[in-house]
């Protein structure tokens, strides 16, 4: 009995040991599987970390490169430029030298981006950068600050004439056409110049003053350079105040519309009134049309202001006709920004229909100089205007150097000879020859020619001899408000024609 009990216990013990060994083996296999999975996961994590480390290194290298260079043009970055500016100023102080800072901004570059796309704009900027680099010496520095703005450090400048020469060289370098993605593009630029130590003792002041001078160059017609002058600070503040004032609704209460007769000496009649605006600013007084239109173009207000002017002038024309004043047409300036707006033709047509006004009653003047780089954009719109029935005139003709081959592409009805040619026509044979050529050109194109700025009887008589019978200027009448052009005044003007 005892032996049986012992046998049973031994069997139970063996069973327990066998079960324990089986459990241990199973747990060991599970542990091995977990260990293998952990090793696999660890390997994946290690690979992931290595990949992230590679990406981080590449990003650090790119960031380092971006700190050093402009990623579009490859020029030195703004940080490098500012460091070199400090170094150049310190060297100039140490060696009693002069250096010059120049801001160069492309004129109307946004139009290229809007019309042709950013790919073309970027490609053009690369080409411009390469052209400008040819004007920079090894001791100088050039970089692109932002957009279409380039900045230069010209060190070791002995005199202002040298800075002027270098600025003109920059302008000349980009004067020739660019061929970008199969398209011929023309660009101009405005350059501002600040000279150390005359215009500032540190880099911040020099950059600020060069920027102010560049904006003054733009305000003077673009495609030129300007040296900084202390009074430009006041001008800059003035422009800021005026530009802000243009955005208010009260602007229309301070705009005065002036009319100047265009006379025909053959039939002794006033045939057209040229319309212009003068802004009576509450703080700065009278602001000329040229200044306020430039500011309005820069801040985007020129389109609504000119549309308001168009409606007001048309209503005045109808009022004059109701009063018995037999006036054929009005001449209004049209900005390129208006022509670039897709709704301009629709708006013009709507006003004509609303007022029951014949399209031939309107003459739209485009300044010759503004067409130089925009002919592709406005050609189609001008033909649409011509189809609508309005007259199209080139204003200031003879001063903007518009290539003559472009004239055959444009539906021009009238050439208005620039007043600068009329001023000395009686004493300057070159001016007389140019005017004579313009008159012959207009006649060959079956267009009308009008002389602007006629102030003396000698000018009038010579123009008549040359074949120009339509004129405008102080000799006949100054620009006047509508209420000043009474029946008596109109009669007086007609009698003096």
XYZ file of C-alpha atoms in Angstrom:
497
model
C 0.000 0.000 0.000
C 2.795 2.339 0.872
C 4.599 1.364 -2.304
C 1.530 2.213 -4.381
C 1.205 5.562 -2.672
C 4.830 6.334 -3.370
C 4.389 5.354 -7.025
C 1.412 7.645 -7.349
C 3.340 10.516 -5.804
C 6.271 9.882 -8.136
C 3.937 9.862 -11.141
C 2.276 13.077 -9.971
C 5.693 14.618 -9.428
C 6.779 13.616 -12.934
C 3.578 15.040 -14.358
C 4.142 18.309 -12.485
C 7.759 18.498 -13.622
C 6.762 17.713 -17.225
C 4.035 20.373 -17.163
C 6.438 22.896 -15.669
C 8.988 22.105 -18.390
C 6.275 22.492 -21.051
C 5.170 25.828 -19.606
C 8.767 26.999 -19.410
C 9.378 25.963 -23.021
C 6.225 27.749 -24.174
C 7.113 30.927 -22.255
C 10.609 30.764 -23.683
C 9.254 30.598 -27.225
C 6.929 33.527 -26.519
C 9.825 35.467 -25.025
C 11.970 34.706 -28.072
C 9.150 35.902 -30.389
C 8.775 39.097 -28.365
C 12.527 39.632 -28.386
C 12.604 39.156 -32.161
C 9.740 41.606 -32.631
C 11.488 44.097 -30.359
C 14.705 43.726 -32.336
C 12.770 44.281 -35.597
C 11.042 47.353 -34.190
C 14.348 48.660 -32.842
C 15.900 48.186 -36.279
C 13.050 50.104 -37.902
C 13.347 52.901 -35.351
C 17.079 53.066 -35.953
C 16.527 53.313 -39.712
C 13.884 55.977 -39.186
C 16.223 57.989 -36.955
C 18.975 57.722 -39.545
C 16.551 58.923 -42.245
C 15.412 61.833 -40.063
C 19.027 62.694 -39.312
C 19.778 62.728 -43.055
C 16.782 64.994 -43.747
C 17.752 67.271 -40.849
C 21.312 67.555 -42.154
C 20.040 68.380 -45.656
C 17.623 70.971 -44.232
C 20.395 72.541 -42.163
C 22.604 72.706 -45.250
C 19.755 74.297 -47.264
C 19.047 76.793 -44.484
C 22.717 77.607 -44.298
C 22.791 78.092 -48.078
C 19.636 80.256 -47.957
C 21.305 82.438 -45.334
C 24.215 82.936 -47.729
C 22.455 83.257 -51.104
C 19.187 84.236 -52.749
C 17.600 80.990 -53.944
C 16.310 82.522 -57.214
C 19.290 84.496 -58.503
C 22.170 82.999 -56.537
C 23.182 86.486 -55.373
C 24.409 87.097 -51.806
C 21.612 87.092 -49.263
C 20.372 90.125 -47.401
C 22.225 88.975 -44.271
C 25.513 88.771 -46.176
C 24.817 92.157 -47.755
C 24.203 93.807 -44.393
C 27.392 92.275 -42.972
C 29.410 93.530 -45.954
C 27.829 96.960 -45.645
C 29.048 97.232 -42.046
C 32.497 96.065 -43.140
C 32.607 98.538 -46.062
C 31.594 101.449 -43.822
C 34.254 100.525 -41.258
C 36.896 100.306 -43.983
C 35.761 103.632 -45.407
C 36.117 105.257 -41.996
C 39.523 103.674 -41.424
C 40.934 104.667 -44.802
C 38.913 107.905 -45.190
C 37.117 106.614 -48.307
C 33.628 107.140 -49.718
C 31.155 104.408 -50.654
C 27.757 104.480 -52.321
C 24.579 102.505 -51.695
C 22.130 102.124 -54.572
C 18.550 100.838 -54.639
C 17.343 99.629 -58.042
C 13.681 98.740 -58.575
C 12.240 97.543 -61.888
C 9.441 99.742 -63.263
C 6.060 98.053 -63.708
C 7.345 94.551 -62.974
C 4.003 93.538 -61.414
C 2.354 93.900 -64.820
C 4.702 91.266 -66.256
C 3.859 88.883 -63.420
C 0.122 89.486 -63.813
C 0.080 89.289 -67.608
C 2.612 86.528 -68.277
C 2.788 84.584 -65.017
C 5.311 84.203 -62.216
C 7.433 81.692 -64.142
C 8.187 84.334 -66.771
C 8.696 86.944 -64.042
C 11.197 84.746 -62.196
C 13.042 83.943 -65.421
C 13.239 87.654 -66.216
C 14.625 88.428 -62.748
C 17.403 85.885 -63.314
C 18.286 87.526 -66.633
C 18.207 90.992 -65.075
C 20.483 89.824 -62.253
C 23.013 88.493 -64.762
C 22.989 91.770 -66.701
C 23.438 93.849 -63.552
C 26.314 91.667 -62.363
C 28.336 92.823 -65.355
C 28.326 96.321 -63.821
C 29.667 95.211 -60.443
C 33.375 95.088 -59.657
C 34.960 92.411 -57.472
C 35.180 94.912 -54.589
C 31.453 95.690 -54.840
C 28.410 93.773 -53.591
C 25.020 93.190 -55.178
C 22.016 91.376 -53.769
C 18.273 91.016 -54.301
C 16.395 92.325 -51.267
C 12.886 91.263 -52.270
C 10.800 90.884 -55.405
C 12.256 93.035 -58.170
C 14.433 95.150 -55.889
C 18.229 94.969 -56.145
C 20.690 96.710 -53.834
C 24.360 97.548 -54.403
C 27.416 98.548 -52.395
C 29.904 100.434 -54.538
C 33.035 100.902 -52.446
C 35.976 103.242 -52.977
C 33.909 105.906 -54.780
C 36.016 109.051 -55.180
C 33.305 111.516 -56.264
C 29.579 111.864 -56.999
C 30.171 111.779 -60.748
C 31.472 108.218 -60.400
C 28.310 107.151 -58.569
C 26.200 108.788 -61.282
C 28.191 106.967 -63.977
C 27.694 103.615 -62.214
C 23.948 104.256 -61.774
C 23.542 105.084 -65.461
C 25.540 101.982 -66.327
C 23.034 99.898 -64.352
C 20.145 101.469 -66.262
C 21.882 101.000 -69.616
C 22.630 97.350 -68.878
C 18.938 96.446 -68.849
C 17.820 98.875 -71.564
C 18.178 96.290 -74.304
C 15.282 93.807 -74.761
C 15.239 90.483 -72.911
C 14.285 87.242 -74.622
C 12.468 85.186 -71.984
C 10.752 81.900 -72.876
C 10.426 82.992 -76.478
C 9.018 86.429 -75.633
C 10.738 89.769 -76.153
C 10.383 91.881 -73.033
C 11.406 95.473 -72.324
C 11.994 96.724 -68.788
C 13.258 99.914 -67.233
C 14.352 100.684 -63.696
C 14.601 103.498 -61.160
C 17.737 103.937 -59.052
C 18.235 105.779 -55.761
C 21.719 106.724 -54.558
C 22.945 107.424 -51.014
C 26.592 108.334 -50.372
C 28.561 107.635 -47.179
C 29.170 109.653 -45.056
C 27.173 112.518 -46.585
C 23.786 110.740 -46.480
C 24.170 108.625 -43.359
C 26.700 107.320 -40.852
C 25.423 103.747 -40.671
C 23.982 101.088 -42.954
C 20.391 101.511 -41.785
C 20.343 105.239 -42.588
C 22.048 104.752 -45.953
C 19.608 102.021 -47.029
C 16.607 104.103 -45.949
C 17.829 107.189 -47.795
C 18.739 105.254 -50.955
C 15.214 103.803 -50.916
C 13.693 107.292 -50.568
C 15.817 108.522 -53.490
C 14.695 105.558 -55.597
C 11.036 106.437 -55.034
C 11.801 110.012 -56.040
C 13.323 108.661 -59.261
C 10.049 106.821 -59.917
C 8.049 109.973 -59.261
C 10.169 111.857 -61.810
C 9.111 109.579 -64.621
C 11.099 106.381 -63.948
C 13.989 104.997 -65.998
C 16.336 107.407 -64.216
C 18.429 107.800 -61.061
C 18.279 110.266 -58.171
C 20.757 111.204 -55.471
C 19.337 111.467 -51.974
C 18.714 114.992 -50.706
C 17.666 115.944 -47.190
C 14.437 117.577 -48.387
C 13.337 114.189 -49.732
C 12.310 113.222 -46.195
C 9.683 115.968 -46.273
C 8.636 114.926 -49.783
C 8.305 111.319 -48.656
C 6.071 112.362 -45.751
C 4.022 114.534 -48.106
C 3.477 111.630 -50.501
C 2.418 109.356 -47.637
C -0.198 111.870 -46.449
C -1.470 112.556 -49.974
C -1.649 108.865 -50.821
C -3.676 108.183 -47.667
C -6.025 111.085 -48.450
C -6.777 109.636 -51.890
C -8.421 106.607 -50.289
C -11.122 108.589 -48.498
C -14.582 109.190 -49.915
C -14.158 112.936 -49.307
C -11.573 113.046 -52.104
C -14.299 113.764 -54.677
C -15.357 116.879 -52.803
C -11.856 118.306 -53.260
C -11.399 117.501 -56.963
C -11.905 120.396 -59.371
C -12.497 119.659 -63.065
C -10.839 122.071 -65.499
C -11.487 122.431 -69.215
C -9.088 123.875 -71.805
C -10.317 124.556 -75.365
C -8.739 122.972 -78.428
C -9.308 125.345 -81.337
C -9.382 124.914 -85.104
C -7.881 127.951 -86.826
C -9.365 126.949 -90.171
C -13.003 127.251 -89.109
C -12.334 129.548 -86.096
C -14.171 127.223 -83.705
C -13.649 125.499 -80.389
C -13.982 121.857 -81.342
C -12.918 120.066 -78.175
C -12.335 120.602 -74.479
C -9.405 118.861 -72.805
C -10.427 117.712 -69.340
C -8.049 117.719 -66.381
C -8.281 117.450 -62.616
C -6.695 119.586 -59.919
C -6.885 118.441 -56.337
C -7.474 121.083 -53.675
C -5.911 119.385 -50.647
C -6.914 120.882 -47.265
C -3.298 120.940 -46.020
C -1.089 121.171 -49.116
C -3.285 123.303 -51.370
C -3.418 122.744 -55.137
C -2.046 119.388 -56.288
C -1.422 119.160 -60.022
C -2.990 116.428 -62.113
C 0.442 114.961 -62.857
C 1.314 114.521 -59.173
C -2.020 113.289 -57.945
C -2.511 110.902 -60.908
C 0.891 109.348 -60.196
C -0.036 108.860 -56.539
C -3.460 107.513 -57.511
C -1.862 105.021 -59.900
C 0.533 103.836 -57.210
C -2.207 103.165 -54.646
C -4.806 101.798 -57.080
C -7.267 104.728 -56.942
C -6.735 106.027 -60.478
C -9.415 103.772 -61.995
C -12.383 104.850 -59.816
C -11.275 108.518 -59.940
C -11.024 108.508 -63.740
C -14.408 106.769 -64.034
C -15.911 109.487 -61.824
C -14.231 112.136 -63.998
C -15.572 110.538 -67.192
C -19.158 110.626 -65.943
C -18.894 114.208 -64.631
C -17.321 115.497 -67.864
C -19.896 113.768 -70.069
C -22.729 115.291 -68.073
C -21.092 118.714 -68.426
C -20.810 118.241 -72.198
C -24.555 117.528 -72.388
C -25.259 120.612 -70.265
C -23.209 122.810 -72.617
C -25.017 121.422 -75.632
C -28.378 122.126 -73.999
C -27.196 125.708 -73.462
C -26.417 126.029 -77.177
C -22.647 125.606 -76.964
C -21.812 123.619 -80.119
C -18.931 121.515 -78.822
C -17.884 118.431 -80.754
C -15.975 116.412 -78.172
C -14.126 116.051 -74.876
C -10.507 114.914 -74.484
C -9.764 112.852 -71.394
C -6.566 111.177 -70.274
C -6.799 107.419 -69.813
C -4.345 105.544 -67.626
C -2.744 102.242 -68.491
C -4.282 100.770 -65.354
C -7.713 101.545 -66.785
C -6.834 99.887 -70.094
C -5.567 96.845 -68.241
C -8.908 96.385 -66.452
C -11.166 93.943 -68.279
C -14.314 95.922 -67.421
C -13.110 99.272 -68.829
C -14.782 98.880 -72.236
C -17.988 97.646 -70.623
C -18.012 100.583 -68.187
C -17.351 103.080 -70.969
C -20.099 101.629 -73.139
C -22.563 101.661 -70.229
C -21.925 105.362 -69.487
C -22.360 106.294 -73.160
C -25.659 104.405 -73.358
C -26.912 105.791 -70.065
C -26.257 109.395 -71.128
C -27.281 108.824 -74.772
C -23.913 110.197 -75.878
C -22.341 109.455 -79.249
C -18.963 107.653 -78.801
C -17.308 110.058 -81.251
C -17.873 112.771 -78.644
C -14.997 111.359 -76.614
C -11.267 111.460 -77.287
C -9.040 109.392 -74.984
C -5.429 110.502 -74.646
C -2.615 108.064 -73.867
C 0.828 109.431 -73.021
C 3.397 108.284 -75.566
C 6.061 107.429 -72.998
C 3.739 105.070 -71.110
C 3.256 102.931 -74.228
C 6.914 101.988 -74.550
C 6.792 98.843 -72.416
C 3.023 98.221 -72.474
C 2.109 98.067 -76.141
C 1.355 94.342 -76.037
C -1.090 94.794 -73.158
C -3.022 97.760 -74.545
C -3.107 97.077 -78.291
C -6.198 94.861 -78.101
C -8.064 97.266 -75.799
C -7.323 100.230 -78.074
C -8.789 98.358 -81.041
C -11.888 97.578 -78.962
C -12.202 101.278 -78.101
C -11.832 102.155 -81.775
C -14.559 99.648 -82.645
C -16.784 101.255 -80.015
C -16.408 104.561 -81.859
C -14.341 106.773 -79.539
C -11.298 108.711 -80.774
C -7.799 107.745 -79.646
C -4.961 110.235 -79.282
C -1.301 109.917 -78.368
C -0.457 112.678 -75.903
C 2.993 114.300 -75.550
C 4.005 112.845 -78.909
C 7.630 113.500 -79.783
C 8.893 113.251 -76.205
C 8.490 109.544 -75.454
C 10.517 107.971 -78.275
C 7.867 105.415 -79.238
C 9.308 103.233 -82.041
C 7.567 104.219 -85.257
C 6.988 100.587 -86.276
C 4.543 100.319 -83.363
C 2.314 103.047 -84.801
C 0.970 100.812 -87.554
C -0.310 98.422 -84.903
C -2.280 101.074 -83.010
C -5.551 102.704 -84.137
C -4.406 106.288 -83.601
C -6.722 109.123 -84.703
C -4.816 112.084 -83.290
C -1.196 112.998 -82.549
C -0.777 115.726 -79.932
C 2.650 117.341 -80.300
C 4.431 117.657 -76.949
C 4.501 121.207 -75.576
C 8.280 121.013 -75.001
C 8.724 121.029 -78.794
C 6.354 123.974 -79.203
C 8.066 126.137 -76.550
C 11.178 126.819 -78.626
C 9.874 126.028 -82.104
C 10.445 129.607 -83.286
C 14.118 129.674 -82.197
C 15.225 126.046 -82.388
C 15.512 124.565 -85.864
C 15.681 121.015 -84.457
C 12.327 121.441 -82.706
C 10.858 122.919 -85.883
C 12.176 119.982 -87.935
C 10.731 117.433 -85.467
C 7.339 119.167 -85.460
C 7.359 119.285 -89.244
C 8.145 115.561 -89.336
C 5.321 114.753 -86.889
C 2.843 116.722 -88.986
C 3.945 114.866 -92.125
C 3.756 111.536 -90.288
C 0.218 112.236 -89.038
C -0.950 113.195 -92.512
C 0.603 110.068 -94.053
C -1.300 107.980 -91.495
C -4.482 109.990 -92.214
C -4.526 111.210 -88.638
C -5.146 114.613 -87.077
C -2.345 116.593 -85.429
C -2.822 119.026 -82.518
C -0.143 121.306 -81.060
C -0.099 121.568 -77.244
C 1.195 124.504 -75.220
C 0.850 127.282 -77.794
C 1.617 130.531 -75.967
C 2.567 133.117 -78.600
C 1.371 134.431 -81.922
C 4.749 133.522 -83.449
C 4.273 129.901 -82.478
C 0.738 129.941 -83.854
C 1.787 131.455 -87.189
C 4.696 129.038 -87.663
C 2.487 126.050 -86.881
C -0.003 127.241 -89.467
C 2.809 127.508 -92.012
C 3.870 123.945 -91.204
C 0.328 122.665 -91.735
C -0.999 122.362 -88.167
C -4.288 124.241 -87.743
C -5.508 122.646 -84.484
C -3.961 123.999 -81.305
C -4.357 124.362 -77.600
C -2.604 126.596 -75.082
C -2.537 129.773 -73.018
C -2.623 131.909 -76.174
C -6.271 130.960 -76.629
C -7.434 130.119 -73.113
C -6.139 128.851 -69.824
C -7.767 125.788 -68.215
C -11.031 126.950 -66.617
C -13.793 125.629 -64.408
C -17.053 124.838 -66.191
C -18.877 127.808 -64.666
C -16.165 130.162 -65.983
C -16.777 129.077 -69.575
C -19.833 131.285 -70.069
C -21.319 132.152 -73.456
C -19.469 135.467 -73.351
C -16.144 133.802 -72.596
C -16.623 131.190 -75.313
C -17.435 133.985 -77.775
C -14.278 135.856 -76.730
C -12.121 132.780 -77.264
C -13.642 132.145 -80.680
C -13.048 135.754 -81.742
C -9.371 135.516 -80.751
C -8.753 132.306 -82.695
